[in-house]
Coordinates of C-alpha atoms and ligand atoms in Angstrom, one line a residue:
M664 CA 20.1 -81.2 61.5
E665 CA 19.3 -79.5 64.8
Q666 CA 22.5 -78.3 66.6
K667 CA 23.0 -78.8 70.3
R668 CA 22.0 -75.8 72.4
E669 CA 24.3 -74.1 74.8
T670 CA 23.7 -74.6 78.5
F671 CA 24.7 -72.9 81.7
S672 CA 27.7 -74.8 82.8
S673 CA 26.7 -75.3 86.5
S674 CA 23.9 -75.0 88.9
T675 CA 25.5 -71.9 90.4
G676 CA 25.7 -70.4 87.0
F677 CA 22.1 -71.1 86.3
I678 CA 20.8 -69.8 89.6
L679 CA 23.1 -66.7 89.6
A680 CA 21.8 -65.9 86.1
A681 CA 18.2 -66.2 87.2
V682 CA 18.8 -64.2 90.3
G683 CA 20.7 -61.7 88.1
S684 CA 17.7 -61.3 85.9
A685 CA 15.4 -60.9 88.8
V686 CA 17.5 -58.5 90.8
G687 CA 17.5 -55.1 89.1
L688 CA 16.0 -51.7 89.4
G689 CA 12.7 -53.3 90.4
N690 CA 14.4 -54.3 93.7
L691 CA 16.8 -51.4 94.3
W692 CA 14.6 -48.6 93.0
G693 CA 11.0 -49.9 93.1
F694 CA 11.0 -51.9 96.3
P695 CA 12.2 -49.1 98.7
Y696 CA 10.0 -46.4 97.2
K697 CA 6.9 -48.5 97.0
M698 CA 7.5 -49.7 100.5
G699 CA 8.0 -46.1 101.5
S700 CA 4.7 -44.9 100.0
S701 CA 2.6 -48.0 100.6
G702 CA 2.7 -48.6 104.3
G703 CA 6.2 -50.1 105.1
F704 CA 5.7 -53.3 107.0
A705 CA 2.2 -53.9 105.6
F706 CA 3.6 -53.8 102.1
L707 CA 6.3 -56.3 103.0
L708 CA 3.7 -58.7 104.5
L709 CA 1.6 -58.7 101.3
Y710 CA 4.6 -58.9 99.1
V711 CA 5.8 -62.1 100.8
V712 CA 2.3 -63.7 100.5
M713 CA 2.2 -62.9 96.8
A714 CA 5.7 -64.1 96.2
V715 CA 4.9 -67.5 97.8
F716 CA 1.5 -68.1 96.2
V717 CA 2.1 -66.6 92.8
G718 CA 5.8 -65.7 92.2
I719 CA 7.3 -69.1 92.9
I720 CA 4.6 -70.8 90.9
V721 CA 5.0 -68.7 87.8
M722 CA 8.7 -68.8 88.0
L723 CA 8.7 -72.6 88.2
G724 CA 6.2 -72.9 85.3
E725 CA 8.3 -70.8 83.0
M726 CA 11.6 -72.6 83.9
V727 CA 9.9 -76.0 83.3
I728 CA 8.4 -74.9 79.9
G729 CA 11.9 -73.7 78.9
R730 CA 13.8 -76.7 79.8
K731 CA 11.2 -79.2 78.7
T732 CA 11.2 -77.8 75.2
G733 CA 14.7 -76.4 74.9
K734 CA 13.3 -73.3 73.2
S735 CA 12.4 -69.7 74.1
A736 CA 8.8 -68.6 74.4
I737 CA 7.4 -68.8 70.9
G738 CA 9.0 -72.1 70.0
A739 CA 8.3 -73.5 73.4
Y740 CA 4.5 -73.0 73.2
R741 CA 4.5 -74.2 69.6
M742 CA 6.1 -77.4 70.7
L743 CA 4.0 -77.9 73.9
C744 CA 0.6 -77.0 72.6
K745 CA 0.5 -75.6 69.1
K746 CA -2.8 -73.8 69.6
Y747 CA -1.2 -71.6 72.2
T748 CA 1.8 -70.4 70.1
W749 CA 0.2 -66.9 70.3
L750 CA 1.0 -66.9 74.0
G751 CA 4.7 -67.0 73.0
Y752 CA 4.1 -63.9 71.0
V753 CA 2.4 -62.2 73.9
H754 CA 5.5 -62.9 76.1
T755 CA 7.9 -61.8 73.3
N756 CA 6.1 -58.6 72.6
A757 CA 6.2 -57.7 76.3
V758 CA 9.9 -58.4 76.5
W759 CA 10.6 -56.2 73.5
L760 CA 8.9 -53.2 75.0
I761 CA 10.4 -53.8 78.4
M762 CA 13.8 -53.9 76.8
A763 CA 13.4 -50.5 75.3
F764 CA 12.5 -48.7 78.5
Y765 CA 14.7 -50.8 80.8
C766 CA 17.7 -49.8 78.8
V767 CA 16.9 -46.1 79.2
L768 CA 16.7 -46.7 83.0
G769 CA 20.1 -48.5 82.5
A770 CA 21.4 -45.3 80.8
I771 CA 20.4 -43.2 83.8
A772 CA 22.1 -45.7 86.2
L773 CA 25.2 -45.6 84.0
R774 CA 25.2 -41.7 84.0
F775 CA 25.1 -41.7 87.8
F776 CA 27.9 -44.3 88.0
V777 CA 30.0 -42.2 85.6
G778 CA 29.2 -39.2 87.8
Y779 CA 30.6 -40.8 90.9
V780 CA 33.7 -41.9 89.0
Q781 CA 34.2 -38.3 87.9
A782 CA 33.6 -37.2 91.5
L783 CA 36.3 -39.6 92.7
F784 CA 38.7 -37.8 90.5
G785 CA 37.8 -34.4 92.0
A786 CA 35.1 -33.2 89.5
S787 CA 31.8 -32.1 90.8
P788 CA 29.3 -33.4 88.3
F789 CA 26.4 -33.3 90.6
G790 CA 26.5 -29.5 91.0
D791 CA 25.6 -27.6 94.1
G792 CA 22.4 -29.6 94.9
G793 CA 20.1 -26.8 93.8
T794 CA 18.4 -28.4 90.9
S795 CA 18.7 -32.1 91.1
F796 CA 21.3 -33.8 88.8
Y797 CA 18.6 -36.3 87.8
S798 CA 16.2 -33.5 86.6
I799 CA 19.0 -31.9 84.6
F800 CA 20.1 -35.2 83.1
K801 CA 16.7 -36.4 82.1
L802 CA 16.1 -33.1 80.3
N803 CA 19.2 -33.4 78.3
G804 CA 17.7 -35.8 75.8
W805 CA 20.7 -36.2 73.5
S806 CA 22.9 -37.0 76.4
M807 CA 20.4 -39.6 77.5
V808 CA 20.4 -41.1 74.0
L809 CA 24.2 -41.2 74.1
Y810 CA 24.2 -43.1 77.4
L811 CA 21.5 -45.3 76.1
F812 CA 23.7 -46.2 73.2
V813 CA 26.7 -47.0 75.5
F814 CA 24.5 -49.0 77.8
I815 CA 23.2 -51.1 74.9
L816 CA 26.7 -51.6 73.6
I817 CA 27.6 -53.2 77.0
N818 CA 24.7 -55.5 76.5
I819 CA 25.8 -56.4 73.0
L820 CA 29.2 -57.3 74.3
I821 CA 27.9 -59.7 76.9
N822 CA 25.0 -61.3 75.0
S823 CA 26.9 -61.9 71.8
A824 CA 29.6 -63.8 73.7
G825 CA 26.9 -66.5 74.4
V826 CA 25.2 -68.1 77.3
T827 CA 28.2 -69.6 79.1
K828 CA 30.9 -67.1 78.1
G829 CA 28.8 -64.0 78.2
I830 CA 25.7 -64.2 80.4
E831 CA 26.9 -66.8 82.9
R832 CA 30.4 -65.4 83.2
F833 CA 29.1 -61.8 83.8
N834 CA 26.7 -63.0 86.5
K835 CA 29.3 -65.1 88.2
I836 CA 31.6 -62.2 88.6
A837 CA 29.0 -59.4 89.0
M838 CA 26.6 -60.9 91.5
P839 CA 29.1 -61.6 94.3
I840 CA 30.4 -58.0 93.8
L841 CA 26.8 -56.7 94.0
F842 CA 26.1 -58.6 97.3
V843 CA 29.4 -57.4 98.9
F844 CA 28.7 -53.7 97.9
L845 CA 25.2 -54.0 99.1
I846 CA 26.3 -55.3 102.5
A847 CA 28.9 -52.6 102.8
V848 CA 26.4 -49.8 102.0
V849 CA 23.9 -51.3 104.5
I850 CA 26.5 -51.3 107.2
Y851 CA 27.5 -47.7 106.4
V852 CA 23.9 -46.5 106.5
A853 CA 23.2 -48.4 109.7
V854 CA 25.8 -46.5 111.7
Q855 CA 24.3 -43.1 110.7
P856 CA 22.5 -41.5 113.6
G857 CA 18.7 -41.6 113.2
A858 CA 18.7 -44.6 110.9
A859 CA 16.7 -46.7 113.3
E860 CA 13.5 -45.0 112.4
G861 CA 13.8 -46.5 108.9
Y862 CA 14.0 -50.1 110.3
K863 CA 11.1 -49.4 112.5
F864 CA 9.0 -48.4 109.5
M865 CA 10.1 -51.5 107.6
F866 CA 9.9 -54.2 110.3
G867 CA 7.8 -52.8 113.2
W868 CA 4.5 -54.7 113.3
N869 CA 2.0 -52.2 111.9
I870 CA -1.0 -53.3 109.8
E871 CA -2.9 -50.1 110.1
P872 CA -2.3 -49.3 106.4
L873 CA -4.0 -52.6 105.5
K874 CA -7.1 -51.5 107.5
E875 CA -7.1 -48.1 105.8
D876 CA -6.4 -49.2 102.2
F877 CA -6.0 -53.0 101.8
V878 CA -6.6 -52.9 98.1
G879 CA -4.1 -50.1 97.5
V880 CA -1.3 -51.8 99.4
L881 CA -2.1 -55.2 97.8
K882 CA -2.0 -53.6 94.3
S883 CA 1.3 -52.1 94.9
A884 CA 2.9 -55.2 96.5
A885 CA 1.5 -57.5 93.8
G886 CA 2.7 -55.4 90.9
Q887 CA 6.1 -55.1 92.5
M888 CA 6.4 -58.8 93.0
F889 CA 5.7 -59.5 89.4
F890 CA 8.1 -57.0 87.9
S891 CA 10.8 -57.7 90.4
L892 CA 10.8 -61.5 89.7
S893 CA 11.1 -61.0 85.9
V894 CA 8.1 -63.3 85.3
G895 CA 5.4 -63.0 82.7
E896 CA 7.5 -62.3 79.6
G897 CA 9.2 -65.6 79.0
I898 CA 12.6 -64.6 80.3
M899 CA 12.7 -67.6 82.6
I900 CA 11.5 -69.8 79.7
A901 CA 14.6 -68.6 77.8
Y902 CA 16.9 -69.2 80.8
G903 CA 15.2 -72.5 81.6
S904 CA 15.9 -73.6 78.0
Y905 CA 19.6 -73.3 78.8
A906 CA 19.3 -75.2 82.1
R907 CA 21.0 -78.6 82.2
K908 CA 18.9 -81.7 82.6
E909 CA 20.3 -82.4 86.1
E910 CA 19.2 -78.9 87.3
D911 CA 16.7 -79.1 90.2
L912 CA 14.2 -76.5 88.9
Q913 CA 12.0 -76.5 92.0
K914 CA 15.0 -75.6 94.1
G915 CA 16.2 -73.1 91.5
S916 CA 12.9 -71.3 91.3
I917 CA 12.5 -71.1 95.1
L918 CA 16.1 -69.8 95.6
T919 CA 15.6 -67.2 92.9
V920 CA 12.5 -65.9 94.6
I921 CA 14.2 -65.9 98.0
C922 CA 17.3 -64.1 96.8
D923 CA 15.4 -61.6 94.8
S924 CA 13.1 -60.7 97.7
L925 CA 16.0 -60.5 100.1
V926 CA 17.8 -58.0 97.8
G927 CA 14.6 -55.9 97.7
I928 CA 14.4 -55.9 101.5
V929 CA 18.1 -55.1 101.9
A930 CA 17.8 -52.3 99.4
G931 CA 14.9 -51.0 101.6
M932 CA 17.4 -51.3 104.5
V933 CA 19.7 -48.9 102.7
V934 CA 17.3 -46.4 101.3
L935 CA 14.7 -46.0 104.1
P936 CA 17.1 -45.7 107.1
A937 CA 19.2 -43.3 105.0
C938 CA 16.1 -41.2 104.4
A939 CA 15.4 -41.3 108.1
A940 CA 18.9 -40.3 109.0
F941 CA 19.0 -37.4 106.5
G942 CA 15.5 -36.1 107.0
K943 CA 14.0 -37.2 103.7
P944 CA 10.4 -38.4 103.7
F945 CA 9.8 -42.1 103.1
Q946 CA 7.0 -41.2 100.7
G947 CA 9.4 -39.6 98.2
G948 CA 8.1 -41.7 95.4
P949 CA 10.2 -42.7 92.4
G950 CA 12.7 -39.9 93.1
L951 CA 13.9 -41.8 96.2
L952 CA 16.7 -43.6 94.5
F953 CA 18.2 -41.2 92.0
E954 CA 17.4 -37.9 93.8
A955 CA 17.3 -38.6 97.6
M956 CA 20.2 -41.1 97.6
Q957 CA 22.5 -38.8 95.6
D958 CA 21.6 -35.9 97.9
I959 CA 22.3 -38.1 100.9
F960 CA 25.7 -39.2 99.6
S961 CA 26.6 -35.6 98.8
H962 CA 26.0 -34.8 102.5
M963 CA 28.4 -37.5 103.6
G964 CA 31.6 -35.7 102.6
S965 CA 34.4 -37.6 100.9
L966 CA 33.3 -41.0 102.2
G967 CA 30.0 -40.2 100.5
V968 CA 31.8 -40.3 97.2
I969 CA 33.1 -43.8 97.8
F970 CA 29.8 -45.2 99.1
G971 CA 28.0 -43.4 96.4
L972 CA 30.3 -45.0 93.8
M973 CA 29.7 -48.4 95.4
F974 CA 25.9 -47.8 95.6
F975 CA 25.6 -46.8 92.0
A976 CA 28.0 -49.5 90.8
L977 CA 25.7 -52.1 92.3
I978 CA 22.7 -50.5 90.7
L979 CA 24.5 -50.5 87.4
I980 CA 25.5 -54.2 87.8
A981 CA 22.0 -55.1 88.8
T982 CA 20.5 -53.3 85.8
I983 CA 22.9 -54.9 83.4
S984 CA 22.3 -58.4 84.7
S985 CA 18.6 -57.9 84.1
S986 CA 18.9 -56.2 80.8
I987 CA 21.0 -59.0 79.3
S988 CA 18.3 -61.5 80.3
I989 CA 15.7 -59.3 78.6
M990 CA 17.9 -59.0 75.5
E991 CA 18.5 -62.8 75.4
S992 CA 14.8 -63.5 75.6
A993 CA 14.0 -60.9 73.0
A994 CA 16.5 -62.4 70.6
G995 CA 15.4 -66.0 71.7
P996 CA 13.0 -66.8 68.9
F997 CA 15.6 -65.8 66.2
I998 CA 18.4 -67.7 68.0
D999 CA 16.2 -70.8 68.1
K1000 CA 15.7 -70.5 64.4
A1001 CA 19.4 -70.1 63.7
I1002 CA 20.1 -73.2 65.9
E1003 CA 17.4 -75.2 64.0
Q1004 CA 19.1 -74.2 60.8
G1005 CA 22.5 -75.3 62.1
K1006 CA 23.8 -71.8 62.2
P1007 CA 24.4 -70.9 65.8
E1008 CA 27.1 -68.5 64.7
K1009 CA 24.3 -66.1 63.7
R1010 CA 23.9 -65.2 67.4
K1011 CA 26.2 -62.2 67.1
K1012 CA 24.3 -60.7 64.1
I1013 CA 21.0 -61.4 65.8
I1014 CA 22.0 -59.7 69.0
A1015 CA 23.3 -56.7 67.1
L1016 CA 20.0 -56.3 65.2
V1017 CA 17.9 -56.8 68.3
A1018 CA 20.0 -54.2 70.1
L1019 CA 19.6 -51.8 67.3
A1020 CA 15.8 -52.2 67.4
C1021 CA 16.0 -51.7 71.2
F1022 CA 17.9 -48.4 70.7
V1023 CA 15.3 -47.2 68.2
I1024 CA 12.3 -48.1 70.4
G1025 CA 14.0 -46.6 73.4
I1026 CA 14.6 -43.2 71.8
P1027 CA 11.2 -41.7 72.6
V1028 CA 11.7 -42.8 76.3
A1029 CA 15.0 -41.0 76.3
L1030 CA 13.8 -37.9 74.7
D1031 CA 10.6 -36.9 76.5
G1032 CA 12.3 -35.9 79.7
I1033 CA 10.5 -38.7 81.5
G1034 CA 7.2 -36.9 81.6
V1035 CA 8.0 -33.2 81.6
G1036 CA 6.7 -32.8 78.1
T1037 CA 7.5 -30.1 75.6
A1038 CA 6.2 -27.4 78.0
G1039 CA 8.8 -28.6 80.5
G1040 CA 11.6 -28.5 78.0
A1041 CA 11.6 -32.0 76.6
A1042 CA 12.6 -32.6 73.0
I1043 CA 9.6 -34.6 72.0
P1044 CA 5.9 -34.7 73.1
T1045 CA 4.6 -37.1 75.7
P1046 CA 2.0 -39.7 74.5
A1047 CA -0.7 -37.5 76.1
E1048 CA 0.4 -34.5 74.0
L1049 CA 0.9 -36.6 70.9
F1050 CA -2.5 -38.4 71.1
G1051 CA -4.2 -35.3 72.4
V1052 CA -5.7 -37.1 75.4
E1053 CA -5.9 -36.1 79.1
V1054 CA -2.8 -36.8 81.1
A1055 CA -3.1 -40.1 83.0
G1056 CA -0.8 -42.6 84.5
W1057 CA -0.3 -44.3 81.1
S1058 CA 0.1 -41.2 79.0
D1059 CA 2.3 -38.9 81.0
C1060 CA 5.5 -40.2 79.4
W1061 CA 6.8 -42.8 77.0
L1062 CA 8.2 -44.9 79.8
D1063 CA 4.8 -45.1 81.5
F1064 CA 3.2 -45.8 78.1
Y1065 CA 5.5 -48.8 77.5
D1066 CA 5.1 -49.8 81.1
M1067 CA 1.4 -49.8 80.8
L1068 CA 1.5 -52.1 77.8
T1069 CA 3.9 -54.5 79.5
E1070 CA 3.7 -54.5 83.3
A1071 CA 0.0 -53.7 83.4
T1072 CA -1.2 -55.7 80.5
L1073 CA 0.9 -58.2 78.5
M1074 CA 2.9 -59.5 81.5
P1075 CA 0.1 -60.4 83.9
F1076 CA -2.2 -61.5 81.1
G1077 CA 0.5 -63.8 79.7
A1078 CA 1.4 -65.3 83.0
M1079 CA -2.2 -65.9 83.9
I1080 CA -2.9 -67.8 80.7
M1081 CA 0.3 -69.8 81.3
C1082 CA -0.8 -70.9 84.7
L1083 CA -4.3 -71.8 83.5
L1084 CA -2.7 -73.7 80.6
I1085 CA -0.5 -75.7 83.0
G1086 CA -3.2 -76.1 85.6
W1087 CA -6.0 -77.3 83.3
K1088 CA -4.7 -78.4 79.9
L1089 CA -1.1 -79.6 80.2
K1090 CA -1.8 -80.6 83.8
P1091 CA 0.6 -79.8 86.8
E1092 CA 2.0 -83.4 86.4
M1093 CA 3.9 -82.1 83.4
V1094 CA 5.7 -79.8 85.8
F1095 CA 6.3 -82.5 88.4
D1096 CA 7.6 -84.9 85.8
E1097 CA 10.0 -82.4 84.2
V1098 CA 11.4 -81.5 87.7
E1099 CA 11.7 -85.2 88.6
S1100 CA 13.4 -86.0 85.3
S1101 CA 16.5 -84.6 87.0
G1102 CA 16.4 -87.4 89.6
V1103 CA 15.0 -85.3 92.4
K1104 CA 11.7 -85.6 94.2
F1105 CA 9.1 -82.9 93.7
R1106 CA 7.8 -81.7 97.0
G1107 CA 4.3 -80.2 97.7
R1108 CA 2.4 -81.5 94.7
K1109 CA -1.0 -80.6 96.1
F1110 CA 0.0 -77.1 97.0
Y1111 CA 1.5 -76.5 93.5
S1112 CA -1.6 -78.0 91.8
I1113 CA -4.0 -75.8 93.6
C1114 CA -1.8 -72.8 93.0
F1115 CA -1.5 -73.4 89.2
K1116 CA -5.2 -74.1 88.9
F1117 CA -6.7 -71.4 91.2
I1118 CA -4.6 -69.3 93.5
A1119 CA -2.0 -68.0 91.0
P1120 CA -4.4 -67.1 88.2
I1121 CA -6.7 -65.4 90.7
G1122 CA -3.7 -63.6 92.3
I1123 CA -2.6 -62.5 88.8
L1124 CA -6.0 -61.3 87.9
F1125 CA -5.6 -59.0 90.9
V1126 CA -2.3 -57.8 89.6
L1127 CA -3.9 -57.1 86.2
Y1128 CA -6.8 -55.2 87.8
G1129 CA -4.5 -53.3 90.2
Q1130 CA -2.1 -52.2 87.4
L1131 CA -4.8 -51.2 85.0
S1132 CA -6.6 -49.2 87.7
S1133 CA -3.5 -47.3 88.6
F1134 CA -2.5 -46.5 85.0
F1135 CA -6.1 -45.5 84.0
G1136 CA -7.1 -44.1 87.3
F1137 CA -10.3 -46.2 88.1
Ligands
LIG1784 N1 13.2 -58.0 87.5 C1 13.9 -56.9 87.0 C2 14.1 -55.9 88.1 O1 13.7 -56.1 89.2 C3 13.3 -56.2 85.8 C4 12.8 -57.1 84.8 C5 11.5 -57.2 84.5 C6 13.7 -57.9 84.1 C7 11.1 -58.0 83.5 C8 13.3 -58.7 83.1 C9 12.0 -58.7 82.8 O2 14.6 -54.8 87.8

């Protein structure tokens, strides 16, 4: 007999978990540096447009599919429309690959956090600022592997405790801490002389970059929106499957998108003004978070250690709240099966095995020095070296290789098919009915219908093109 599935115990629990999944390195790392290198305000403008017309739609679609079926991706499509079960596999493959590289990023975040704890006790793990701590750490492959292991252990502890006692409880404690730390760091940066330039760059009306390279900015904003919202790999299907029947999913999806976008913007309000105040270029690329911020904190004296600790604590929290959602959805199909067999206690074993797989798949990402290759001192070859191909965006390191398979291919492709499936085959009424089954009124039916049928799939097609073109350089 089918066992009852766990649920989030409250609306706040559900929304915080969804926000926790969405808020992660994508916001704190990706948003500021992409905004920095893709035109500041112009980037923000297109990001918001994409979030409204595509992000909210895909988010709601996934949550509805999850709650309606009470299953994670594979079981959900099998139940909704058997012919499309393969779409569940597309989502699930994406989530497995993301899990592997995201946990390596988590390992880096953990190392920085531990570094600030050491600094608090008087050690100076970050050296004299000559060679960046980040470059030294990423070349120390085995240390990366060790931190990867510890990071995954943290995930195991949370996920194996279950939806309410693990995931929900972690998010309920961690998310408020994250918001408080974020605000504290924003205020601290705001009082640094010279910070104003950063705000001007972010919020000053300047659409010049759109005139110069509209497609470039749109590509960057659209890709960012997708990754940052954790959509396109069935995570919100898994979380939706744990939502209670009385949950207002329309409100939940909108709130999640708003909170996620706000955190990205606020992260920009930390990093970019800090760069302005300490003479770092906005266009510093991916190094902006781990290199520029650490350098900035080290110039702030002893207060820098405290704010550095807070800043990297919030990054670690955000990374964990995302990685547990990834692990939950990767384990989802197996957990579904265990529940169907009346053996929900298998969760712990399943999580441990999924975590082990994540560790193994993540090892190449941890060992190739994030792109420096064997010539640069990495322990294993990059995909380009291994396959003997020219170095390109997709082949310069294992992280980018996995990223290309997921962010550039499986995620947008899966989300696009999901929208088309809802728009044309299952019909948007399926979404409206499921939302209204909670006793609330669905608002904006026309808008959502048009978005599911046309706007979101076309928008996602653009994400697909944009991502592939930047990975393959066309
Ligand atoms: N949204 C998360 C972030 O911004 C990353 C993520 C992507 C999480 C995909 C789950 C799935 O960091």
